[in-house]
XYZ file of N, CA and C in Angstrom:
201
model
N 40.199 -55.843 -1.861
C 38.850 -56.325 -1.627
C 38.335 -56.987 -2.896
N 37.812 -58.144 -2.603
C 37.182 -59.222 -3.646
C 35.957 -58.629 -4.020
N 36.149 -58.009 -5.587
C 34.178 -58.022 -5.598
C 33.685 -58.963 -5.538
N 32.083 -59.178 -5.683
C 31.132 -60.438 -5.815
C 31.318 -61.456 -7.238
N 31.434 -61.096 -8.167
C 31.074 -61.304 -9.194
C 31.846 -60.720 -10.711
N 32.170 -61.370 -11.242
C 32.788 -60.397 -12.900
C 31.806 -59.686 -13.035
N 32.326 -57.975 -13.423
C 31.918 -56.752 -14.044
C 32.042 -56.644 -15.152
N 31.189 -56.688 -15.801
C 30.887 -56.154 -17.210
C 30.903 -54.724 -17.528
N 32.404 -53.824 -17.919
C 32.571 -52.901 -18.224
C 32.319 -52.408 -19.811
N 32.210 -50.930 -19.826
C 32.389 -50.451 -21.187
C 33.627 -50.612 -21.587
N 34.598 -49.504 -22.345
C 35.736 -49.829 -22.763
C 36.681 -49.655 -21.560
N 37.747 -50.267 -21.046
C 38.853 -50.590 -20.147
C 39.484 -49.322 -20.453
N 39.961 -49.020 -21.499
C 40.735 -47.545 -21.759
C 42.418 -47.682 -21.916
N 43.033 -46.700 -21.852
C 44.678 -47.077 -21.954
C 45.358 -48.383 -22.622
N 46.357 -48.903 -22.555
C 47.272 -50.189 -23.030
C 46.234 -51.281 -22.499
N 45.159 -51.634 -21.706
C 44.487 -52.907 -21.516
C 45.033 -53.996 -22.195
N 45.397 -54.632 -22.240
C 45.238 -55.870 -22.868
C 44.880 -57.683 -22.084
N 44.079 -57.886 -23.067
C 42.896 -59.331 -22.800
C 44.363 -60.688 -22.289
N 44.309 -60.738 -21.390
C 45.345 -62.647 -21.063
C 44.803 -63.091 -21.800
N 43.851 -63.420 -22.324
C 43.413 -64.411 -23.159
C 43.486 -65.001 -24.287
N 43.306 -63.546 -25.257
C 43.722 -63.688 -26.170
C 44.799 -62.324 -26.914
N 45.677 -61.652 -25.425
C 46.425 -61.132 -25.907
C 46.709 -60.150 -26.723
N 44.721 -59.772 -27.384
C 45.062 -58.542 -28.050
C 44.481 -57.508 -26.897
N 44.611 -56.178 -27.625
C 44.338 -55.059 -26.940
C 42.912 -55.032 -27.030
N 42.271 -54.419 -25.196
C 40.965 -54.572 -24.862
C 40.214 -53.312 -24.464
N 41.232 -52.110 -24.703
C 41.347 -50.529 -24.071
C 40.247 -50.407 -25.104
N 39.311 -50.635 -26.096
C 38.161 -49.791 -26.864
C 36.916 -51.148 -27.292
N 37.662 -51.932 -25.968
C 35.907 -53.082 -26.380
C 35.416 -53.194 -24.558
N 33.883 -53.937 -25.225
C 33.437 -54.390 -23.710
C 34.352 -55.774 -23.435
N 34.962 -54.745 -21.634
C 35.215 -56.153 -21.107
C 34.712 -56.221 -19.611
N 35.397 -57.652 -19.295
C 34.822 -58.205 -18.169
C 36.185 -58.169 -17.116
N 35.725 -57.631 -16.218
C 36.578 -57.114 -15.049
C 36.714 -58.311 -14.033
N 37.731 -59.543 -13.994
C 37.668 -60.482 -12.915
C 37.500 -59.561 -11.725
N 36.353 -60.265 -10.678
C 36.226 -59.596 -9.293
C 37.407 -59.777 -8.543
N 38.260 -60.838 -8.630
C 39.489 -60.984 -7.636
C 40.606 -60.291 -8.273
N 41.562 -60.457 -9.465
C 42.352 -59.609 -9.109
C 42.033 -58.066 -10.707
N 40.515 -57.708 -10.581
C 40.732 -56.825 -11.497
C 40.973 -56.672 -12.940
N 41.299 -57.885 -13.088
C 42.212 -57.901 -15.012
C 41.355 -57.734 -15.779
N 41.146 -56.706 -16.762
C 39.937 -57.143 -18.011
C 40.428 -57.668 -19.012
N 38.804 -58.455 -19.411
C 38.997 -59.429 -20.452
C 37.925 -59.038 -21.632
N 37.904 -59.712 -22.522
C 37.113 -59.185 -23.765
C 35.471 -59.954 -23.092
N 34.479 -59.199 -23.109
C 33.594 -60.219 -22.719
C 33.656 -61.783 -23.009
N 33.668 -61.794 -24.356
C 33.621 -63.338 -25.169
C 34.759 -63.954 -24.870
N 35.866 -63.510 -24.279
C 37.279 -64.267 -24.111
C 36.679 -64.896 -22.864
N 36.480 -63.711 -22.074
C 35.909 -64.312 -20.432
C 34.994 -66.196 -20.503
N 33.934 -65.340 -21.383
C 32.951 -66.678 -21.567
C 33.292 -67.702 -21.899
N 34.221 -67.836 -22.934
C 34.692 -68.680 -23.801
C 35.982 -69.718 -22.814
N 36.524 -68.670 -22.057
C 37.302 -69.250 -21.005
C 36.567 -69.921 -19.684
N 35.648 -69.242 -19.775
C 35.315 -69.771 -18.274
C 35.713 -68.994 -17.095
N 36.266 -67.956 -17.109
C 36.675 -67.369 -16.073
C 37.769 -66.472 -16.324
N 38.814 -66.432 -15.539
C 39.715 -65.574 -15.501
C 40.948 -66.057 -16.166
N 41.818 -65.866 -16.662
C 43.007 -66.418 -17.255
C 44.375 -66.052 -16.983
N 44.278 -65.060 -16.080
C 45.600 -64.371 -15.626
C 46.108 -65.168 -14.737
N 47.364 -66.250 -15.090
C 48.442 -67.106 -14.440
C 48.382 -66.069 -12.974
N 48.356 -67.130 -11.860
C 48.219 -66.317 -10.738
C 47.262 -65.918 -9.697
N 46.271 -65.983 -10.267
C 44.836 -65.488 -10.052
C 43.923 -66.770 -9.639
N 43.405 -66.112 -8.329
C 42.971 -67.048 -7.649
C 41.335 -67.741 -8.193
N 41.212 -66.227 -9.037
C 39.760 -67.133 -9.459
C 40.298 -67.703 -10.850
N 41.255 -68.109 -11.451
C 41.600 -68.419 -12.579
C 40.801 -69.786 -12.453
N 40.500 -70.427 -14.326
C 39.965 -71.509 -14.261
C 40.881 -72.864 -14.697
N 41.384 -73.700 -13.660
C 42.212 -74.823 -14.694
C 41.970 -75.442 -15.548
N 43.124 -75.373 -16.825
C 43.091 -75.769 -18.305
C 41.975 -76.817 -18.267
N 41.388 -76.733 -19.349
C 40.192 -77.785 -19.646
C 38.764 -77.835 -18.799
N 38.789 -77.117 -17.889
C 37.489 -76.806 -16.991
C 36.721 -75.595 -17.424
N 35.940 -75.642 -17.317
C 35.054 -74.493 -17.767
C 34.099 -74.205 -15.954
N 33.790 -73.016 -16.202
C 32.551 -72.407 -15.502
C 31.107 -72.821 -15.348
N 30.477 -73.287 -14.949
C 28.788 -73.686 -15.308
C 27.916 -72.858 -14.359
């Protein structure tokens, strides 16, 4: 089930780690894509535009941003 919207979590917990930028995200705020779940560092999210996990239907294509 698709949530509505990216979740803005406290810390993710365990091995997490950000697609984005690849480091570990288990003890920061991240952002939970609503479609497939992945957290991201808040600011990775923003900075991306969306989701970044190859695969992922809400992912954003290279060079597009979110508005």
């Amino acid at each position: 089930t698709e949530l509505r919207g990216p979740v803005v979590i406290g810390p993710a917990g365990g091995d997490a780690v950000c697609p984005y930028c690849k480091e570990r995200a288990a003890l920061d705020l991240v952002t939970t894509c609503p479609a497939c779940r992945t957290p991201h560092h808040a600011g990775c999210w923003a900075e991306a535009g969306g989701c970044t996990l190859l695969g992922c239907a809400r992912r954003q294509p290279a060079g597009l941003r979110a508005t």
